[in-house]
XYZ file of C-alpha atoms in Angstrom:
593
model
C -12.888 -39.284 19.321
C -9.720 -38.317 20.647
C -9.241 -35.102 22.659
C -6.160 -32.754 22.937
C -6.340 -31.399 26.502
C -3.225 -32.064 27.923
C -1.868 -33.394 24.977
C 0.858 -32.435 22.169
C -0.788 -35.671 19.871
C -4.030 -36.609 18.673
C -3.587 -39.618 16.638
C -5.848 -39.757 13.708
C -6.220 -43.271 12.794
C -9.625 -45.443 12.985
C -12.842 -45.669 11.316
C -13.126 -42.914 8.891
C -15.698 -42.593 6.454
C -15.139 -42.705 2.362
C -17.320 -41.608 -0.010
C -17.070 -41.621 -4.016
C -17.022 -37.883 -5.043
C -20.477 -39.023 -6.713
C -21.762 -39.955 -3.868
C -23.338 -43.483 -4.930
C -20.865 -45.314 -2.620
C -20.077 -44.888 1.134
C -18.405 -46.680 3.659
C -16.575 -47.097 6.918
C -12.413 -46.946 5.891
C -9.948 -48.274 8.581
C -6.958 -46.039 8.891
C -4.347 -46.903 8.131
C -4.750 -49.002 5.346
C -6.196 -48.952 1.263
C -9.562 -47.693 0.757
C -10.160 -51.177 -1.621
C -9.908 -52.776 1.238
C -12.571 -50.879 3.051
C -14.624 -51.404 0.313
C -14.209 -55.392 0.271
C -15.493 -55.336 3.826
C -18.325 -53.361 3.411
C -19.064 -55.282 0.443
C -19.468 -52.741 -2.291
C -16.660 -54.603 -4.215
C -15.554 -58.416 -4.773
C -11.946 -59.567 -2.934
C -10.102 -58.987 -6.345
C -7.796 -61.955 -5.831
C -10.850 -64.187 -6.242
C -11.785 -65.412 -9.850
C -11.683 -62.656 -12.247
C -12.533 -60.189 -9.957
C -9.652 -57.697 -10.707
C -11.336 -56.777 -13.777
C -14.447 -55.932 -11.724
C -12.820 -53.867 -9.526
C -10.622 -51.631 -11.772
C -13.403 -48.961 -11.825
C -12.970 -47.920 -7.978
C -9.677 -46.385 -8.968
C -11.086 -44.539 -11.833
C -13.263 -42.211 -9.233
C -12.461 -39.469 -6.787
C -12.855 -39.936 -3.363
C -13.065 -38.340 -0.350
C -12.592 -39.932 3.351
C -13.488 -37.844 6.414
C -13.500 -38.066 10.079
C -14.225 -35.631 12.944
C -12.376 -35.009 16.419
C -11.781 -32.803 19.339
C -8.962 -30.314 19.877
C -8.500 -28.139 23.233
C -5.146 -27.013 22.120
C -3.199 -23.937 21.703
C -0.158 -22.332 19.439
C 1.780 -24.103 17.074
C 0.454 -27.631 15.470
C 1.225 -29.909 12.778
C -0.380 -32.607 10.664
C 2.434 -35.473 10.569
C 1.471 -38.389 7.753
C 3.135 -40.233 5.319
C 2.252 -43.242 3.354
C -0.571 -41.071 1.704
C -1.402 -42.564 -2.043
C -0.954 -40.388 -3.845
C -2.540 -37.255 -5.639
C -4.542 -36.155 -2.550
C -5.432 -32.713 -0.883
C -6.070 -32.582 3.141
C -8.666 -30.426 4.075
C -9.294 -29.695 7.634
C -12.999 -27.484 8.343
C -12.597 -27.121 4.886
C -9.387 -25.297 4.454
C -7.028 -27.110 2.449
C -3.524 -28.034 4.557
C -1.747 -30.164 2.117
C -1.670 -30.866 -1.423
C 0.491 -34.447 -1.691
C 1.628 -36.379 -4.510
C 4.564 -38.554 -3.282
C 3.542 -41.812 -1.601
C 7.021 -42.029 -0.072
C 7.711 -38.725 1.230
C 6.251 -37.773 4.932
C 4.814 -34.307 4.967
C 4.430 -31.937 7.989
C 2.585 -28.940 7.314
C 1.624 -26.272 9.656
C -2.227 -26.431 10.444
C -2.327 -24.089 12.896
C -4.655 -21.913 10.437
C -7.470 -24.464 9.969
C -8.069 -25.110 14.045
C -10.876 -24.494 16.217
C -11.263 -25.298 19.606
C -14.010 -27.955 20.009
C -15.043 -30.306 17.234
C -13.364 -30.500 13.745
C -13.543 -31.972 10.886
C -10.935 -33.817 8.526
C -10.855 -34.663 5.109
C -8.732 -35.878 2.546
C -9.755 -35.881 -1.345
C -8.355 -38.759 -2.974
C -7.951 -37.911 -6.808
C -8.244 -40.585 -9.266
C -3.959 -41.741 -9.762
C -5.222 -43.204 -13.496
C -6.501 -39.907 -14.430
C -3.560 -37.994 -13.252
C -1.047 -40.018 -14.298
C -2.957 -39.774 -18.038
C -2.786 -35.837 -17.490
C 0.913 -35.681 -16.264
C 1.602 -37.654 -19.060
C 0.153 -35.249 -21.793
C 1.533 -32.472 -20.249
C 5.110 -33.992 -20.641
C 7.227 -32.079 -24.050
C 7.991 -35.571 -24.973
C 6.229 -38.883 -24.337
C 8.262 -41.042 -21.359
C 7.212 -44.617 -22.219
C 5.921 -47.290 -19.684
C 6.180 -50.782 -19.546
C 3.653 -52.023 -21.215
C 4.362 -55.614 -21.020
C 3.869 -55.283 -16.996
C 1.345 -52.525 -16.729
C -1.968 -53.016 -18.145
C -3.410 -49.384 -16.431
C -1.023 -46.746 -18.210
C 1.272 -43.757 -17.295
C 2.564 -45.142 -13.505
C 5.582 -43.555 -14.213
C 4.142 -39.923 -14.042
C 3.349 -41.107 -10.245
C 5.819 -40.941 -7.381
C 3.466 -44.159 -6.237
C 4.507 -48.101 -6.020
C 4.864 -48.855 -9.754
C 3.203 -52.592 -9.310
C -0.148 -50.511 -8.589
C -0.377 -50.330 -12.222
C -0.028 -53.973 -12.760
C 3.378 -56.021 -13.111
C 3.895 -59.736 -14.451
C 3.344 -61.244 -11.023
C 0.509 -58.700 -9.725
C -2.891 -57.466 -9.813
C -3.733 -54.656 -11.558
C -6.297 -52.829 -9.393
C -4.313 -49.095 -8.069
C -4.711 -49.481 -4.306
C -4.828 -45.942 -2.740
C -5.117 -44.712 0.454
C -3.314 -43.558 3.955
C -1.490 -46.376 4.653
C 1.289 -44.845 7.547
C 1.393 -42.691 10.402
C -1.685 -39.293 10.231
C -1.822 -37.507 13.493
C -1.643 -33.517 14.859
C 1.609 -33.077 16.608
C 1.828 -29.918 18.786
C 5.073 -27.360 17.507
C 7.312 -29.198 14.807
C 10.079 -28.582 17.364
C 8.606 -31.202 19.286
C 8.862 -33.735 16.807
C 11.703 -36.938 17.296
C 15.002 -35.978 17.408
C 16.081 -38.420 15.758
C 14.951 -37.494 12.880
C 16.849 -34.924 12.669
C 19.909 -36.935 12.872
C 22.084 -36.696 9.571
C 24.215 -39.257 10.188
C 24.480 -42.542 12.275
C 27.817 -44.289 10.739
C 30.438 -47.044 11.896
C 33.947 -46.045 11.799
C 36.356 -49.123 12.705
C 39.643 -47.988 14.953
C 41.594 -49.335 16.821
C 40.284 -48.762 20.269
C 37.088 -50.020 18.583
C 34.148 -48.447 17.187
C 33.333 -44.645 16.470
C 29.497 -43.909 16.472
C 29.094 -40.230 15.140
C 25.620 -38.241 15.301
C 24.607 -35.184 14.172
C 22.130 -33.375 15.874
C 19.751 -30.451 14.862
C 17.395 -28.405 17.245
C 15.571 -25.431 16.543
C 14.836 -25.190 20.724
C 16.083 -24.252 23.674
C 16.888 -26.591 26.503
C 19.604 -29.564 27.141
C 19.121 -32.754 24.868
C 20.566 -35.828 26.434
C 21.682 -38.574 24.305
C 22.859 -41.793 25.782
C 24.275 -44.710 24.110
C 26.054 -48.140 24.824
C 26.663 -46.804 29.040
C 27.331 -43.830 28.069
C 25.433 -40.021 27.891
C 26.106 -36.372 26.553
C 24.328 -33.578 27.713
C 23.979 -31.085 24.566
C 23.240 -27.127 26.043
C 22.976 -24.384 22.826
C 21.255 -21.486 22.131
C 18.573 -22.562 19.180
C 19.244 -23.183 16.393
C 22.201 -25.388 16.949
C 23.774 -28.595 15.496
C 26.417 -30.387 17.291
C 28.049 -33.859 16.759
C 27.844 -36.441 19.136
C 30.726 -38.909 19.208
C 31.209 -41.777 21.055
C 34.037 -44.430 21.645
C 33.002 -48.007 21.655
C 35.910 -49.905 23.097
C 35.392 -54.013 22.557
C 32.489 -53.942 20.913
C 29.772 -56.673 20.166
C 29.494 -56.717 16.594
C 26.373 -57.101 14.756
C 26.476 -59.653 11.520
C 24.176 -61.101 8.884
C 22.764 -64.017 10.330
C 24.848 -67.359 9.759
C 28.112 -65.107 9.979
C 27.493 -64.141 13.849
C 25.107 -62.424 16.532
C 22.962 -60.281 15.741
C 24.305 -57.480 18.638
C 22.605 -54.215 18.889
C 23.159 -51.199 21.159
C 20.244 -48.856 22.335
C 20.458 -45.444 21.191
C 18.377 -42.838 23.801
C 17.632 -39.187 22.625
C 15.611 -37.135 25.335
C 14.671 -33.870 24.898
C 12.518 -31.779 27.592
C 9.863 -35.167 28.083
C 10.262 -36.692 24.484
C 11.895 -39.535 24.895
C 13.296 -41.212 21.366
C 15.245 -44.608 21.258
C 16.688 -46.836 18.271
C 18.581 -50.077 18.205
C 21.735 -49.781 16.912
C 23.953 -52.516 15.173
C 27.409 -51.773 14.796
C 28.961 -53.137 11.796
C 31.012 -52.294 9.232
C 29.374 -53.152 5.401
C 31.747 -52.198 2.365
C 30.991 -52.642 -1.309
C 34.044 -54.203 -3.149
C 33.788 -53.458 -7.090
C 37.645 -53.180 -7.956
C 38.893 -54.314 -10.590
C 40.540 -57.745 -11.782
C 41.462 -59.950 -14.805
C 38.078 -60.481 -15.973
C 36.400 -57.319 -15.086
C 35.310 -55.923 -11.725
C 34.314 -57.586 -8.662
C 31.305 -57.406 -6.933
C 31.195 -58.405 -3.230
C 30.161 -57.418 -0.041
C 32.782 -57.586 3.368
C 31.494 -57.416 6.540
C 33.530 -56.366 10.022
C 36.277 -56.926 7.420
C 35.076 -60.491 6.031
C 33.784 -61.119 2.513
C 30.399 -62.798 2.826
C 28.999 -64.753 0.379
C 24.926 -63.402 -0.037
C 22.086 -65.915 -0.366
C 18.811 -64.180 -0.926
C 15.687 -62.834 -2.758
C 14.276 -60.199 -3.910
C 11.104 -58.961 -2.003
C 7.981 -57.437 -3.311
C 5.481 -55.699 -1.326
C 3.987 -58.889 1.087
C 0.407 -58.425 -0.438
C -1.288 -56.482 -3.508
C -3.319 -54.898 -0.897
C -1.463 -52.618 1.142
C -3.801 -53.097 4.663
C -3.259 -57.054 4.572
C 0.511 -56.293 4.482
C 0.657 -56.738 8.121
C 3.738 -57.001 10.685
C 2.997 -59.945 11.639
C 3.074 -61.527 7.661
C 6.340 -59.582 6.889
C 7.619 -61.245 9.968
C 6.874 -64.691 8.940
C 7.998 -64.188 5.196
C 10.999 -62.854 6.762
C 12.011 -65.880 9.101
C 11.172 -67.975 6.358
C 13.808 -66.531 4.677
C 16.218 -66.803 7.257
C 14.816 -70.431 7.651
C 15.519 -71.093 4.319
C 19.397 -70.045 5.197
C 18.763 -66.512 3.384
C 20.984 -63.274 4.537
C 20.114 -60.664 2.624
C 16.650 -58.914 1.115
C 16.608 -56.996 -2.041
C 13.601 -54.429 -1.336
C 13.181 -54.111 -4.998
C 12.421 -51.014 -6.748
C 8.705 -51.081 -8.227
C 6.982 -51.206 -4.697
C 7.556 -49.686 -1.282
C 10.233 -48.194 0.495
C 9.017 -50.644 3.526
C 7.798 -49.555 7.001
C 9.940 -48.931 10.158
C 9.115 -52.076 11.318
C 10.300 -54.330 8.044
C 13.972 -53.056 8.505
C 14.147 -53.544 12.398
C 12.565 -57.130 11.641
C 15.544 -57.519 9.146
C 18.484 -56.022 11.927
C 16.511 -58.427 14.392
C 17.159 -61.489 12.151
C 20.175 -60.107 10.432
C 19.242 -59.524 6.937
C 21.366 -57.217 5.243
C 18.963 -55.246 2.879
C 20.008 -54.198 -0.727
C 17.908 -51.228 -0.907
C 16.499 -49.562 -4.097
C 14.671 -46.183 -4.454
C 11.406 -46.585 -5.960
C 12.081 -46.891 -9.952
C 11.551 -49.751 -12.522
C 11.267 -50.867 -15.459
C 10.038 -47.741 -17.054
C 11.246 -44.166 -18.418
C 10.661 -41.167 -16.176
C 10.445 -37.745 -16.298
C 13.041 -35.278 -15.914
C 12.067 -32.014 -15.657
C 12.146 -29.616 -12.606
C 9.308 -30.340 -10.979
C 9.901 -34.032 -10.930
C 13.753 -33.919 -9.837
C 12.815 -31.656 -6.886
C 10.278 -34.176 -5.768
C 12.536 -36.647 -6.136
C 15.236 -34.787 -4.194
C 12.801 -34.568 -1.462
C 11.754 -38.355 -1.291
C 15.445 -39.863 -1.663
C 16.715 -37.365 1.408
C 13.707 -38.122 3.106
C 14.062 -42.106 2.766
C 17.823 -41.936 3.349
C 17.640 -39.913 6.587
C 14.969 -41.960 7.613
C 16.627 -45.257 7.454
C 20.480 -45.016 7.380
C 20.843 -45.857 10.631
C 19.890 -49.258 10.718
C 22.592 -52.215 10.289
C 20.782 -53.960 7.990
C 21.295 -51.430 5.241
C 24.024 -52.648 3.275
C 23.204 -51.126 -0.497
C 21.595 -48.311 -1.802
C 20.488 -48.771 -5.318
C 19.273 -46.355 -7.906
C 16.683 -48.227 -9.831
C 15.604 -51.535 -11.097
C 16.504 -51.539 -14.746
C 15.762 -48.594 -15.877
C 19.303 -49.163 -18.585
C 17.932 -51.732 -19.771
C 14.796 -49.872 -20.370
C 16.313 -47.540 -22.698
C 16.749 -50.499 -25.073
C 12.959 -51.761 -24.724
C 10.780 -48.835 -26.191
C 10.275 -47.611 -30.001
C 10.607 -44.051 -29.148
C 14.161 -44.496 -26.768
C 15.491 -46.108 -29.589
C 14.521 -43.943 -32.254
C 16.345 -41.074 -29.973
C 18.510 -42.670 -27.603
C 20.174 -39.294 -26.743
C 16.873 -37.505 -24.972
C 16.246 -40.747 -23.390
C 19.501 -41.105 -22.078
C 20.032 -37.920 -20.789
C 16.916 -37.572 -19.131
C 17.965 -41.521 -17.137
C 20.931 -39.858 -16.266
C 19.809 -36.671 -14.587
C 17.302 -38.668 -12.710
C 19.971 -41.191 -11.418
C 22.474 -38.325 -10.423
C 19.734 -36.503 -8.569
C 19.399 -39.335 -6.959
C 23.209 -40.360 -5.818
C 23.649 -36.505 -4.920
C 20.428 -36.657 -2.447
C 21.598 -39.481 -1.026
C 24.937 -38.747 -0.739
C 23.992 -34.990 0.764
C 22.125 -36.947 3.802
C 25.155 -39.719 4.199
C 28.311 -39.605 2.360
C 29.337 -42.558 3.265
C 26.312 -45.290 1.589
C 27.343 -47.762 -0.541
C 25.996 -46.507 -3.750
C 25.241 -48.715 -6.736
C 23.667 -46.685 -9.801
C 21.186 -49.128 -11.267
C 20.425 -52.906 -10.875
C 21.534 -54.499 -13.509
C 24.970 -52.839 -13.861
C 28.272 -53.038 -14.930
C 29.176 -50.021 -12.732
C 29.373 -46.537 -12.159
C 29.091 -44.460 -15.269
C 28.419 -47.595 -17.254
C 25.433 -47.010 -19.616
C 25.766 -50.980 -21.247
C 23.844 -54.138 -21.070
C 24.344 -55.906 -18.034
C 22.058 -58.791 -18.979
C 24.244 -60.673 -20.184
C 27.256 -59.402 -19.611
C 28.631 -61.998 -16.401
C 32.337 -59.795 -16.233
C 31.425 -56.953 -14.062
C 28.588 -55.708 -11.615
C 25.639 -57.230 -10.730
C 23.456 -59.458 -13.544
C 19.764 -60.001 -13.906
C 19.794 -63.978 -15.473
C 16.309 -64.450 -17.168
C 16.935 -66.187 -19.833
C 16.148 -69.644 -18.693
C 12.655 -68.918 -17.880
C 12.014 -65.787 -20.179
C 13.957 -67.601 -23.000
C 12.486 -71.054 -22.289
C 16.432 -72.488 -22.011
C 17.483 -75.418 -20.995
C 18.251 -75.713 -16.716
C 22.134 -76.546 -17.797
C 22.358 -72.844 -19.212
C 22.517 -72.072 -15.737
C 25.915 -73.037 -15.888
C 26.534 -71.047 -19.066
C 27.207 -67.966 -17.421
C 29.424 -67.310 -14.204
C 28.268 -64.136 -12.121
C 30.098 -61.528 -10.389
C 27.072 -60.906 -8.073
C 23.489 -62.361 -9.972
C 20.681 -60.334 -7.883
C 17.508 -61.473 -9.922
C 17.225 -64.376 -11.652
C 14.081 -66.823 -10.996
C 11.898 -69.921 -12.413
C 7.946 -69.855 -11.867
C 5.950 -72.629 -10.602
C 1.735 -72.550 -9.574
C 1.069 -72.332 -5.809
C 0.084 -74.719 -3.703
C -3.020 -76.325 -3.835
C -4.472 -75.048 -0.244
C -3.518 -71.480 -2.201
C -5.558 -72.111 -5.918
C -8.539 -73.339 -3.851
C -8.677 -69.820 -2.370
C -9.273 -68.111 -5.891
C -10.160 -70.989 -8.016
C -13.485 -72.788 -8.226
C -13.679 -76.721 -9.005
C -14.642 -76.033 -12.604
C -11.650 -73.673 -12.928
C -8.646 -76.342 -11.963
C -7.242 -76.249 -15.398
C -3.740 -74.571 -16.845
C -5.647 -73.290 -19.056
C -8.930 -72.019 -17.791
C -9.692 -68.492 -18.042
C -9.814 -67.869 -14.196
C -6.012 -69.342 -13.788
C -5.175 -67.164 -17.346
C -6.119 -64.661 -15.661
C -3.998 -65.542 -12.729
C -0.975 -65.991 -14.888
C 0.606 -62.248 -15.047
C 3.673 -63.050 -17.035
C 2.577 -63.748 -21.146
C 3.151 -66.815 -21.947
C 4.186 -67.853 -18.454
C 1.642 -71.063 -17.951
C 2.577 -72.583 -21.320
C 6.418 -72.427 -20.573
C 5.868 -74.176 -17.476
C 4.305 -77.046 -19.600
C 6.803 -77.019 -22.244
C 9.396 -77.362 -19.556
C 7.539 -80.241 -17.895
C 7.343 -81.712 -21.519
C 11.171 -81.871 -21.002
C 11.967 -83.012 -17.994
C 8.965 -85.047 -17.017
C 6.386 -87.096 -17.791
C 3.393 -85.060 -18.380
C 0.759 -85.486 -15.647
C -2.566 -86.404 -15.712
C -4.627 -84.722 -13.126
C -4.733 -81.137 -12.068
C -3.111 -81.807 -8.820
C -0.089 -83.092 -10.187
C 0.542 -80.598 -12.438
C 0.688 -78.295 -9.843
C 3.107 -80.182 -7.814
C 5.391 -81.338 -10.905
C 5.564 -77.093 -11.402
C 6.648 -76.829 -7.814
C 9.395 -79.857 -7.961
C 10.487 -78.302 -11.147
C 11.142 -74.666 -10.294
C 13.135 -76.394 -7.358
C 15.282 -78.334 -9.919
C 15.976 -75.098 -11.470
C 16.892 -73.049 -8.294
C 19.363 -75.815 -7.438
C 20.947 -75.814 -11.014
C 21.908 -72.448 -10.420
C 22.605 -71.692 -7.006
C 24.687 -74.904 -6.576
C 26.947 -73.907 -9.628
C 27.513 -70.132 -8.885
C 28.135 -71.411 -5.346
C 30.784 -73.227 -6.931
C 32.475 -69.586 -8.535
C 33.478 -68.313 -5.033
C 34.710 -65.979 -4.714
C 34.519 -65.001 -8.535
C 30.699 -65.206 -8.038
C 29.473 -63.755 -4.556
């Protein structure tokens, strides 16, 4: 239990206890992390990724919940509760006064708890309300409906949820709504005590010729000098509260930081102290510009970095495991350097899961991954009312102010194909107008809230795109903007159609093949080692996916016998396809970059 007394933080993490608002199932939950996972562990549920298990396990997310925890505060005047990562429709109670009604799994809230205190023991809860249920509610409460993707989603309505859209299923996921407090849940004495940096507004390059500009802005509602040192030099910043002041400093001959395989990956410590909070960052200075102008065939799209076009070689990546508590640092790490390994420099944190952790994006300035980054939208119709663009305001400035000053951050994108969306559903169709209107509200919101925390992002409106104010399929459409290229494994084509089209910039395209063996055997019984069995049909999230791997193999090989070779004939075959296409649009440069 931790204790206050001479304290301004009590750090709530570690063993709670959850309990179904029924009451017929209890357990210890580890904070942070998803209460599923609790659940595995105390084994009141199945590991869904075994077997069929998913479909066993649906049922926990169908329930309210509510996770407690006691502990000990000595303190006095103004506190805080500071969390984010909560999932998702939730209300914080603490000695039973409620402190915080949340529904944004990618904002960070700090209310005032001051209120709900008592010196000596207290208690804290948070009420966990079932996402399906809400989601269903939002839904009917909506003038019109907002489709969903059914095709991905098997549980309905995730796009009434400000919550990771694969939750609700996708055609590489599980299907099982994870919820919980996955981040950062502590009491912070007076909000004025809180990081400074976080109330930075800005941290931008500027190149000049004596070198590099590195501008701050800095906000404090307090009295008393904040000292901010950077790169061998410090500024002393004296103002009666409240007070903002800019912090500039002149970084003659600089050590550049670059995507890894272009240079070193150079980075500068950053030191913000105020009274005894002491706040650093590592800072890469680099300059990362977006070139879309125009030529002969269309518009380019490119990225130059420190003034030199780089050709990108990367992936998109999805949250590192259905389960948000086995989504450790030390996996991201490795899935990271094996990207780098695999001569990779750049990450497209793709927009139906997570804006990642602190940690992901100074793994990725460590390695030097530049990071296309999209806000949290895909593949589905959203809302546009009010309510929802306020939230969203909220999230986007939060997310932006958050992590803008890393070097990694070369892209900020406003959804994952939400244009093409329009195109997909009976009822956007039928009345293309509403639909349309309501995308682009959302996806203005969006570029203004970004834009008010840093004017100076590279802003792309949607992925795929033709460009800004561009409303038209970008499929298949290889003149302008960035292209999503499915048609060889959606379409069942040939590998040589590959070479059919010629990108500007193609930032999804992909070919499946089965796992490893050492992977099946850890869902997959002996009896079950068949393409067709209904524990790997089950497995197989994409329709039709397992029987276009076999008609492909039909093609291009003969047909094996056993199991086992099936599975590696899938895996030598998506590798024939990868090489079709990336040797060939490595060919385009710099048409294709």
């Amino acid at each position: 239990m931790a204790s206050s007394a001479g304290r301004s933080e009590i750090d709530l993490g570690g063993t709670w206890r959850i309990v179904s608002a029924d009451g017929k199932h209890k357990a210890d939950y580890q904070v942070p992390g998803d209460v599923h996972s609790s659940l595995i562990t105390a084994g009141i549920i199945p590991d869904p990724y075994i077997g069929r298990n998913e479909y066993d396990v649906r049922w926990v997310a169908e329930l309210d919940w509510v996770a407690s925890r006691e502990f000990d505060w000595q303190g006095d005047g103004a506190w805080n509760l500071d969390v984010d990562y909560l999932d998702t429709v939730a209300e914080i109670k603490i000695n039973g006064k409620g402190v915080l009604k949340a529904d944004n799994c990618f904002r960070r809230y700090q209310p005032n708890v001051s209120h709900a205190l008592k010196r000596g023991k207290n208690t804290i809860e948070i009420h966990f309300f079932s996402n399906v249920k809400e989601a269903a509610k939002r839904q009917k409460a909506q003038p019109y409906y907002v489709p969903y993707s059914t095709n991905n989603c098997p549980i309905p309505d995730g796009n009434m949820l400000r919550k990771p859209a694969c939750h609700f299923g996708w055609d590489w996921n599980l299907a099982v709504m994870p919820f919980g407090a996955y981040g950062r849940i502590a009491l912070i004495a007076d909000v004025t005590k809180l990081p400074v940096i976080e109330s930075c507004k800005q941290v931008y390059q500027k190149n000049g010729k004596a070198g590099i500009e590195l501008n701050l802005y800095i906000y404090s509602d307090k009295n008393g000098p904040c000292i901010v040192s950077f790169a061998g030099q410090s500024q002393t910043i004296v103002g009666s509260a409240p007070f903002e002041r800019k912090v500039h400093f002149l970084i003659k001959s600089p050590k550049l930081w670059w995507p890894v395989g272009s240079g070193e990956q150079n980075r500068y410590e950053l030191k913000i102290q105020y009274g005894e909070h002491v706040e650093t960052r590592q800072i890469g200075l680099r300059q990362i510009e977006l070139i879309d102008e125009k030529d002969k065939i269309g518009s380019r799209f490119a990225f130059k970095v420190n003034g030199k076009e780089i050709f990108c070689r990367g992936a998109n990546w999805i949250p590192a495991d259905a389960l948000p508590s086995r989504a450790t640092p030390e996996l991201t790490r490795k899935l990271l350097q094996a990207a780098v390994d695999a001569n990779m420099n750049m990450i497209r944190v793709w927009g139906g899961g997570y804006y990642e952790q602190d940690w992901f994006y100074d793994i990725c300035d460590e390695l030097g991954l530049m990071v296309w980054q999209d806000f949290m939208f895909a593949c589905n119709l959203y809302p546009a009312d009010e309510a929802f663009l306020r939230e969203v305001n909220q999230e986007v400035q939060y997310q932006v102010r958050r992590l803008q000053h890393h070097a990694c951050i070369a892209l900020w994108c406003g959804d994952n194909e939400l244009i093409g969306a329009l195109t997909w559903f009976e009822e956007s169709r039928n009345n293309r107008d509403r639909y349309l209107a309501a995308y682009d509200r959302l996806n203005h919101e969006i570029e203004r809230a970004a834009k008010r925390v840093d004017s100076t992002i590279n802003w792309w409106p949607s992925s795929p795109s033709p460009g800004l104010l561009s409303f038209g399929d970008a499929w298949h459409d290889d003149r302008s903007g960035d292209m999503h290229f499915w048609s060889v494994w959606h379409e069942g084509k040939d590998f040589d159609h590959y070479r059919d089209v010629k990108p500007r910039f193609c930032s999804e395209f992909g070919f499946q093949s089965y796992p490893s063996m050492a992977t099946v055997r850890e869902f997959a019984s002996q009896q079950d080692m068949n393409i067709s069995s209904p524990v790997m049909d089950s497995h197989q999230k994409n329709k039709g996916g397992n029987a276009r791997i076999a008609e492909t193999m039909f093609r291009y090989f003969r047909f094996p016998m056993a199991f086992e070779d099936f599975v590696y004939v899938s895996q030598i075959q998506h590798g024939l396809a990868m090489r079709t296409a990336v040797e060939y649009w490595r060919t385009l440069k710099p048409h294709c970059m």
